[in-house]
Amino acid sequence: MKTPDRPSRLRDRKAQLAAVAAELFRARGFHGVGINDIAAAAGVTGPALYRHFADKQAILAYVVLAGIDDMEAATSAALSGAPDQLDTLLTGLATQAVERREIAALWRWEGPHLPREERREIRRRSSAVLDAWTKALLAARTDLAADDAEFLCWGALSVFGSVAVHHTTVARRRFVPLLVELASAVLNTTLPGPVSAAPDIPNGLGTPSRREQILSAATTLFGERGFHAVSMEDIGAAAGIAGPSVYRHFPSKAALMAAIGHRAADRLALAAEQALRAPDELTALRRLSASYVHTLLHTPKLLVSFTADRVTMPDREKAGLLRVQRDYVAQWVTLLAAIFPSLPAREAKIRVHAALTIANDLTRTRRVNGRPNLEAELTALLRTVLECPVEGC
């Protein structure tokens, strides 16, 4: 038997190391992973890792660009003129998401840690892929405007990316068709017309306390720059106090992030409590979907809190936030199970994560988050993903 040549072995080893790194980046975030962590997880030494990659950024770039390569290949293969192009495309993307779930959304949320030129290349290539999907959808749905078609394509992409935010799984022979069903339901959604925006609940009257001012300043800065790019001095300056004075209220940036996470959880819990006062489970689920989107769009702390699990903080704080998040998701799963008793528990959880990820992603996606009817449209997408068993998605 012919022995593989050395370049092939090196490429395979490089890909293996990158796969290990991708899983760590997904679990901990870019800043939460060091070269030694990757080397230890891969069973090699640090110097051995450097023979393949110059630094941690080079590893992330390899992983992210490989993910873009896969999307481009699936898109090219599906949209080459064959019949049922959209179905073929969705199946190819779902297969990649299931087989490489550690990078299903990594290119979108860890890409900002790459050098500017590589970020620009990722935006160019990913935009080209989305444009190709949009054209294919417009060909299948002549009732859509181009910007609406693009919006729905971003929603479908989030269905596939949702597998990267949880660990629930089902057999591959069911997982791929399930994702295709949900993404297809999104692409076939009839978007609602303009509606009047619901009034937001005021946060309170009077001048906020110094602690509240610090929390507000930190939320804004973390949202604009990311947790790791902001210092306590930056937060103090934004709050109108000296940096060291921030420590009188919060012992660390991690403590600040934990407080933001708990505030966001409290806001969600209040909205959920109000939504669940419904005459039946389906009405409760619909109110819960609407309350989640509304709270997401009107609570900056909620968007920032999504990165809390990737911040270095005491295990007790992180475990507490994770428990709150799981309890919140469990409320959705319980409602869905009551409405569709035949729906397997794991599939119900996958559906809930897909719905929440659509809202979370599209709220942060600049290409679509300025849409004037975004709240109603996101609510419609969540209902589509959650209720499509009723309508035969």
Short mmCIF file of C-alpha atoms in Angstrom, two decimals:
data_model
loop_
_atom_site.label_atom_id
_atom_site.label_comp_id
_atom_site.label_asym_id
_atom_site.label_seq_id
_atom_site.Cartn_x
_atom_site.Cartn_y
_atom_site.Cartn_z
CA MET A 1 0.00 0.00 0.00
CA LYS A 2 1.28 3.44 -0.87
CA THR A 3 2.35 5.58 2.09
CA PRO A 4 0.75 9.06 2.11
CA ASP A 5 3.21 11.80 1.35
CA ARG A 6 4.42 14.11 4.12
CA PRO A 7 2.53 17.26 2.96
CA SER A 8 -0.74 15.32 3.13
CA ARG A 9 0.01 14.13 6.66
CA LEU A 10 0.89 17.68 7.69
CA ARG A 11 -2.38 19.00 6.28
CA ASP A 12 -4.34 16.33 8.10
CA ARG A 13 -2.54 17.07 11.36
CA LYS A 14 -3.14 20.79 10.92
CA ALA A 15 -6.84 20.17 10.36
CA GLN A 16 -7.00 17.93 13.45
CA LEU A 17 -5.40 20.59 15.63
CA ALA A 18 -7.73 23.22 14.22
CA ALA A 19 -10.76 21.04 15.01
CA VAL A 20 -9.65 20.75 18.64
CA ALA A 21 -9.14 24.51 18.83
CA ALA A 22 -12.54 25.17 17.25
CA GLU A 23 -14.32 23.21 19.96
CA LEU A 24 -12.42 25.11 22.66
CA PHE A 25 -13.18 28.46 21.04
CA ARG A 26 -16.86 27.52 20.87
CA ALA A 27 -16.96 26.53 24.53
CA ARG A 28 -14.85 29.31 26.05
CA GLY A 29 -14.50 32.06 23.47
CA PHE A 30 -11.29 33.23 21.83
CA HIS A 31 -9.89 35.01 24.89
CA GLY A 32 -10.69 32.08 27.16
CA VAL A 33 -8.39 29.71 25.28
CA GLY A 34 -4.59 29.70 25.28
CA ILE A 35 -2.08 27.93 23.06
CA ASN A 36 -1.26 25.57 25.92
CA ASP A 37 -4.96 24.73 26.32
CA ILE A 38 -5.17 23.74 22.67
CA ALA A 39 -1.95 21.76 22.83
CA ALA A 40 -3.05 19.89 25.94
CA ALA A 41 -6.46 19.05 24.46
CA ALA A 42 -4.77 17.80 21.28
CA GLY A 43 -2.18 15.77 23.20
CA VAL A 44 0.82 17.68 21.85
CA THR A 45 3.30 20.18 23.21
CA GLY A 46 3.17 23.91 22.68
CA PRO A 47 6.25 23.90 20.41
CA ALA A 48 4.70 21.12 18.33
CA LEU A 49 1.61 23.27 17.82
CA TYR A 50 3.75 26.20 16.68
CA ARG A 51 5.14 24.05 13.88
CA HIS A 52 1.71 24.25 12.29
CA PHE A 53 0.45 27.69 13.37
CA ALA A 54 2.27 30.94 14.11
CA ASP A 55 -0.11 31.97 16.90
CA LYS A 56 -3.66 31.67 18.23
CA GLN A 57 -5.02 34.11 15.67
CA ALA A 58 -3.64 31.94 12.88
CA ILE A 59 -5.53 28.96 14.29
CA LEU A 60 -8.77 30.93 14.49
CA ALA A 61 -8.28 32.21 10.95
CA TYR A 62 -7.75 28.66 9.67
CA VAL A 63 -10.94 27.46 11.41
CA VAL A 64 -13.09 30.40 10.32
CA LEU A 65 -11.93 30.37 6.71
CA ALA A 66 -12.47 26.60 6.55
CA GLY A 67 -16.05 27.21 7.62
CA ILE A 68 -16.48 29.81 4.88
CA ASP A 69 -14.92 27.38 2.38
CA ASP A 70 -17.51 24.76 3.34
CA MET A 71 -20.40 27.22 2.93
CA GLU A 72 -19.12 28.32 -0.46
CA ALA A 73 -18.73 24.72 -1.63
CA ALA A 74 -22.23 23.75 -0.48
CA THR A 75 -23.68 26.84 -2.13
CA SER A 76 -21.87 26.27 -5.42
CA ALA A 77 -22.86 22.59 -5.53
CA ALA A 78 -26.53 23.30 -4.79
CA LEU A 79 -27.05 26.35 -6.99
CA SER A 80 -25.39 25.01 -10.12
CA GLY A 81 -28.64 24.63 -12.02
CA ALA A 82 -29.88 21.37 -10.56
CA PRO A 83 -33.61 20.98 -9.70
CA ASP A 84 -34.77 21.65 -6.13
CA GLN A 85 -31.83 23.99 -5.56
CA LEU A 86 -33.04 25.34 -2.23
CA ASP A 87 -33.72 21.88 -0.79
CA THR A 88 -30.29 20.72 -1.93
CA LEU A 89 -28.69 23.81 -0.43
CA LEU A 90 -30.45 23.45 2.93
CA THR A 91 -29.54 19.77 3.13
CA GLY A 92 -25.88 20.52 2.43
CA LEU A 93 -25.75 23.29 5.03
CA ALA A 94 -27.58 21.19 7.63
CA THR A 95 -25.17 18.32 7.06
CA GLN A 96 -22.19 20.63 7.61
CA ALA A 97 -23.77 22.08 10.75
CA VAL A 98 -24.31 18.63 12.26
CA GLU A 99 -20.92 17.26 11.26
CA ARG A 100 -18.96 20.42 12.18
CA ARG A 101 -21.17 21.95 14.85
CA GLU A 102 -18.15 23.37 16.67
CA ILE A 103 -17.71 25.91 13.85
CA ALA A 104 -21.35 26.31 12.85
CA ALA A 105 -21.44 29.91 14.11
CA LEU A 106 -17.80 30.50 15.06
CA TRP A 107 -17.01 32.54 11.95
CA ARG A 108 -19.69 35.07 12.84
CA TRP A 109 -18.97 35.75 16.51
CA GLU A 110 -15.24 35.04 16.86
CA GLY A 111 -14.21 36.56 13.52
CA PRO A 112 -13.77 40.05 15.03
CA HIS A 113 -10.67 38.77 16.83
CA LEU A 114 -8.89 38.38 13.48
CA PRO A 115 -6.72 40.99 11.76
CA ARG A 116 -8.57 43.63 9.74
CA GLU A 117 -7.68 42.22 6.33
CA GLU A 118 -8.96 38.77 7.22
CA ARG A 119 -12.15 40.25 8.71
CA ARG A 120 -12.72 42.12 5.46
CA GLU A 121 -12.18 38.92 3.48
CA ILE A 122 -14.67 37.03 5.66
CA ARG A 123 -17.29 39.76 5.25
CA ARG A 124 -16.79 39.83 1.49
CA ARG A 125 -17.06 36.08 1.07
CA SER A 126 -19.94 35.57 3.51
CA SER A 127 -21.86 38.43 1.89
CA ALA A 128 -21.38 36.80 -1.50
CA VAL A 129 -22.76 33.53 -0.16
CA LEU A 130 -25.80 35.27 1.36
CA ASP A 131 -26.36 37.13 -1.91
CA ALA A 132 -26.41 33.81 -3.78
CA TRP A 133 -28.92 32.38 -1.31
CA THR A 134 -31.07 35.49 -1.63
CA LYS A 135 -31.19 35.22 -5.42
CA ALA A 136 -32.18 31.57 -5.17
CA LEU A 137 -34.95 32.38 -2.71
CA LEU A 138 -36.21 35.23 -4.90
CA ALA A 139 -36.40 32.82 -7.81
CA ALA A 140 -38.53 30.46 -5.71
CA ARG A 141 -40.62 33.16 -4.02
CA THR A 142 -41.47 35.89 -6.49
CA ASP A 143 -43.68 37.55 -3.85
CA LEU A 144 -40.67 38.71 -1.85
CA ALA A 145 -38.73 41.96 -2.02
CA ALA A 146 -34.96 41.54 -2.15
CA ASP A 147 -34.36 42.88 1.36
CA ASP A 148 -37.06 40.58 2.79
CA ALA A 149 -35.49 37.58 1.06
CA GLU A 150 -32.10 38.48 2.53
CA PHE A 151 -33.66 38.80 5.99
CA LEU A 152 -35.17 35.32 5.73
CA CYS A 153 -31.84 33.89 4.53
CA TRP A 154 -30.13 35.32 7.61
CA GLY A 155 -32.82 33.66 9.71
CA ALA A 156 -32.22 30.30 8.03
CA LEU A 157 -28.48 30.68 8.61
CA SER A 158 -29.18 31.17 12.32
CA VAL A 159 -31.08 27.88 12.41
CA PHE A 160 -27.90 26.11 11.35
CA GLY A 161 -25.74 28.24 13.64
CA SER A 162 -27.95 27.40 16.62
CA VAL A 163 -26.40 23.95 16.95
CA ALA A 164 -23.21 25.65 18.14
CA VAL A 165 -24.86 27.17 21.22
CA HIS A 166 -26.10 23.96 22.86
CA HIS A 167 -25.15 20.31 23.22
CA THR A 168 -28.51 18.64 22.63
CA THR A 169 -28.37 16.12 19.82
CA VAL A 170 -30.40 13.46 18.04
CA ALA A 171 -29.42 10.77 15.57
CA ARG A 172 -27.83 12.25 12.45
CA ARG A 173 -30.51 10.69 10.22
CA ARG A 174 -33.04 12.86 12.07
CA PHE A 175 -30.89 15.87 12.99
CA VAL A 176 -30.20 16.91 9.39
CA PRO A 177 -33.85 16.67 8.22
CA LEU A 178 -35.00 18.52 11.36
CA LEU A 179 -32.70 21.46 10.64
CA VAL A 180 -33.81 21.45 7.00
CA GLU A 181 -37.47 21.54 8.09
CA LEU A 182 -36.87 24.49 10.41
CA ALA A 183 -34.75 26.45 7.93
CA SER A 184 -37.26 25.79 5.15
CA ALA A 185 -40.08 27.01 7.39
CA VAL A 186 -38.14 30.23 7.96
CA LEU A 187 -37.60 30.76 4.23
CA ASN A 188 -41.33 30.25 3.63
CA THR A 189 -42.45 32.65 6.35
CA THR A 190 -44.91 35.35 5.36
CA LEU A 191 -43.55 38.46 7.02
CA PRO A 192 -46.08 40.67 8.80
CA GLY A 193 -46.93 44.17 7.68
CA PRO A 194 -46.04 47.26 9.74
CA VAL A 195 -47.46 47.30 13.26
CA SER A 196 -47.40 49.86 16.03
CA ALA A 197 -44.52 49.35 18.43
CA ALA A 198 -45.49 48.30 21.94
CA PRO A 199 -44.45 50.78 24.61
CA ASP A 200 -41.44 49.77 26.66
CA ILE A 201 -41.66 49.40 30.42
CA PRO A 202 -39.80 52.28 32.10
CA ASN A 203 -36.84 51.31 34.23
CA GLY A 204 -37.75 53.68 37.03
CA LEU A 205 -37.86 57.33 38.01
CA GLY A 206 -35.30 59.68 39.40
CA THR A 207 -31.51 59.75 39.16
CA PRO A 208 -29.95 56.25 39.10
CA SER A 209 -27.51 55.33 41.84
CA ARG A 210 -23.78 55.35 41.21
CA ARG A 211 -23.85 51.55 41.00
CA GLU A 212 -26.55 51.72 38.34
CA GLN A 213 -24.60 54.34 36.41
CA ILE A 214 -21.56 52.05 36.40
CA LEU A 215 -23.64 49.09 35.25
CA SER A 216 -25.14 51.18 32.45
CA ALA A 217 -21.74 52.47 31.33
CA ALA A 218 -20.24 48.99 31.37
CA THR A 219 -23.15 47.58 29.39
CA THR A 220 -22.72 50.21 26.69
CA LEU A 221 -18.95 49.76 26.44
CA PHE A 222 -19.06 45.95 26.47
CA GLY A 223 -21.69 46.08 23.74
CA GLU A 224 -19.67 48.44 21.57
CA ARG A 225 -16.15 47.07 22.05
CA GLY A 226 -16.44 43.65 23.64
CA PHE A 227 -15.60 42.65 27.20
CA HIS A 228 -11.85 42.22 26.78
CA ALA A 229 -11.28 45.57 25.02
CA VAL A 230 -12.73 47.58 27.91
CA SER A 231 -10.86 48.51 31.09
CA MET A 232 -12.18 49.51 34.48
CA GLU A 233 -10.73 52.97 33.76
CA ASP A 234 -12.84 53.15 30.59
CA ILE A 235 -15.93 52.25 32.58
CA GLY A 236 -15.17 54.80 35.27
CA ALA A 237 -14.66 57.54 32.70
CA ALA A 238 -17.95 56.70 31.00
CA ALA A 239 -19.71 56.79 34.37
CA GLY A 240 -18.09 60.10 35.28
CA ILE A 241 -15.85 58.79 38.07
CA ALA A 242 -12.21 57.80 38.46
CA GLY A 243 -11.38 54.26 37.40
CA PRO A 244 -10.31 53.09 40.89
CA SER A 245 -13.65 54.24 42.28
CA VAL A 246 -15.40 51.55 40.24
CA TYR A 247 -13.81 48.96 42.53
CA ARG A 248 -15.84 50.29 45.46
CA HIS A 249 -18.92 48.87 43.78
CA PHE A 250 -17.54 45.93 41.77
CA PRO A 251 -14.32 44.04 42.59
CA SER A 252 -13.60 43.18 38.94
CA LYS A 253 -14.83 43.36 35.36
CA ALA A 254 -16.02 39.77 35.73
CA ALA A 255 -18.17 40.81 38.68
CA LEU A 256 -19.63 43.57 36.54
CA MET A 257 -20.45 41.09 33.79
CA ALA A 258 -22.04 38.75 36.30
CA ALA A 259 -24.23 41.60 37.57
CA ILE A 260 -25.23 42.46 33.99
CA GLY A 261 -26.13 38.82 33.38
CA HIS A 262 -28.31 38.63 36.48
CA ARG A 263 -30.05 41.90 35.61
CA ALA A 264 -30.82 40.59 32.14
CA ALA A 265 -32.12 37.33 33.61
CA ASP A 266 -34.37 39.25 36.00
CA ARG A 267 -35.82 41.27 33.10
CA LEU A 268 -36.50 38.09 31.12
CA ALA A 269 -38.06 36.39 34.13
CA LEU A 270 -40.42 39.32 34.68
CA ALA A 271 -41.45 39.36 31.03
CA ALA A 272 -41.94 35.57 31.06
CA GLU A 273 -44.05 35.72 34.20
CA GLN A 274 -46.40 38.18 32.53
CA ALA A 275 -46.51 36.16 29.28
CA LEU A 276 -47.34 32.91 31.07
CA ARG A 277 -50.53 34.37 32.52
CA ALA A 278 -52.41 33.04 29.51
CA PRO A 279 -55.57 30.94 29.15
CA ASP A 280 -53.76 28.13 27.29
CA GLU A 281 -50.27 26.90 26.41
CA LEU A 282 -50.28 28.04 22.77
CA THR A 283 -51.25 31.58 23.73
CA ALA A 284 -48.59 31.51 26.45
CA LEU A 285 -45.93 30.39 23.96
CA ARG A 286 -46.88 33.15 21.53
CA ARG A 287 -46.80 35.76 24.28
CA LEU A 288 -43.46 34.41 25.46
CA SER A 289 -42.03 34.72 21.93
CA ALA A 290 -43.26 38.31 21.66
CA SER A 291 -41.99 39.21 25.12
CA TYR A 292 -38.56 37.75 24.40
CA VAL A 293 -38.11 39.73 21.19
CA HIS A 294 -39.42 42.93 22.80
CA THR A 295 -37.16 42.53 25.84
CA LEU A 296 -34.19 41.72 23.59
CA LEU A 297 -34.66 44.84 21.52
CA HIS A 298 -35.19 47.15 24.51
CA THR A 299 -32.68 45.77 27.02
CA PRO A 300 -29.00 46.35 26.15
CA LYS A 301 -27.98 44.25 29.17
CA LEU A 302 -29.59 41.22 27.57
CA LEU A 303 -27.48 41.37 24.41
CA VAL A 304 -24.29 41.90 26.41
CA SER A 305 -25.12 39.04 28.77
CA PHE A 306 -24.92 36.53 25.89
CA THR A 307 -21.12 36.72 26.14
CA ALA A 308 -21.03 36.16 29.90
CA ASP A 309 -20.38 32.43 29.61
CA ARG A 310 -17.13 33.20 27.75
CA VAL A 311 -15.79 35.56 30.38
CA THR A 312 -13.39 34.43 33.05
CA MET A 313 -15.34 34.66 36.29
CA PRO A 314 -15.63 32.59 39.47
CA ASP A 315 -17.12 29.14 38.83
CA ARG A 316 -19.92 29.87 41.29
CA GLU A 317 -21.03 32.96 39.37
CA LYS A 318 -20.78 31.25 36.00
CA ALA A 319 -22.69 28.21 37.27
CA GLY A 320 -25.41 30.47 38.64
CA LEU A 321 -25.88 32.27 35.33
CA LEU A 322 -25.88 28.99 33.43
CA ARG A 323 -28.55 27.61 35.75
CA VAL A 324 -30.75 30.66 35.17
CA GLN A 325 -30.35 30.33 31.40
CA ARG A 326 -31.23 26.64 31.47
CA ASP A 327 -34.30 27.27 33.62
CA TYR A 328 -35.48 29.91 31.16
CA VAL A 329 -35.04 27.61 28.15
CA ALA A 330 -36.83 24.86 30.11
CA GLN A 331 -39.94 27.06 30.33
CA TRP A 332 -40.11 27.21 26.54
CA VAL A 333 -39.50 23.48 26.16
CA THR A 334 -42.23 22.66 28.70
CA LEU A 335 -44.75 24.79 26.81
CA LEU A 336 -43.79 23.27 23.47
CA ALA A 337 -44.12 19.75 24.88
CA ALA A 338 -47.58 20.57 26.23
CA ILE A 339 -48.72 21.89 22.84
CA PHE A 340 -47.19 19.01 20.85
CA PRO A 341 -47.17 15.93 23.13
CA SER A 342 -45.79 13.71 20.37
CA LEU A 343 -42.74 15.93 19.86
CA PRO A 344 -39.62 14.24 21.33
CA ALA A 345 -38.08 16.22 24.19
CA ARG A 346 -34.73 16.65 22.44
CA GLU A 347 -36.35 17.91 19.27
CA ALA A 348 -38.37 20.38 21.31
CA LYS A 349 -35.17 21.71 22.86
CA ILE A 350 -33.46 21.98 19.46
CA ARG A 351 -36.44 23.96 18.16
CA VAL A 352 -36.37 26.33 21.13
CA HIS A 353 -32.65 26.97 20.71
CA ALA A 354 -33.14 27.59 16.98
CA ALA A 355 -35.88 30.13 17.68
CA LEU A 356 -33.91 31.97 20.36
CA THR A 357 -30.76 31.99 18.22
CA ILE A 358 -32.64 33.62 15.34
CA ALA A 359 -33.68 36.47 17.63
CA ASN A 360 -30.25 36.76 19.23
CA ASP A 361 -28.35 36.68 15.94
CA LEU A 362 -30.51 38.96 13.83
CA THR A 363 -30.68 41.55 16.59
CA ARG A 364 -26.88 41.78 16.35
CA THR A 365 -26.57 41.51 12.55
CA ARG A 366 -26.04 44.96 11.08
CA ARG A 367 -27.24 43.99 7.62
CA VAL A 368 -30.78 43.47 8.96
CA ASN A 369 -31.17 44.88 12.48
CA GLY A 370 -32.20 48.33 11.23
CA ARG A 371 -35.42 47.06 9.66
CA PRO A 372 -38.35 49.26 10.79
CA ASN A 373 -40.64 46.29 11.49
CA LEU A 374 -37.96 44.12 13.08
CA GLU A 375 -39.83 43.32 16.30
CA ALA A 376 -42.91 41.95 14.53
CA GLU A 377 -40.79 40.12 11.95
CA LEU A 378 -38.58 38.42 14.53
CA THR A 379 -41.64 37.39 16.51
CA ALA A 380 -43.09 35.87 13.33
CA LEU A 381 -39.90 33.88 12.70
CA LEU A 382 -39.89 32.54 16.27
CA ARG A 383 -43.50 31.45 15.93
CA THR A 384 -42.72 29.79 12.61
CA VAL A 385 -39.91 27.70 14.06
CA LEU A 386 -41.82 26.79 17.22
CA GLU A 387 -45.23 26.16 15.69
CA CYS A 388 -44.39 24.62 12.33
CA PRO A 389 -45.48 21.13 13.54
CA VAL A 390 -49.01 22.56 13.67
CA GLU A 391 -48.85 23.93 10.14
CA GLY A 392 -46.79 21.12 8.66
CA CYS A 393 -43.47 22.82 8.03
#
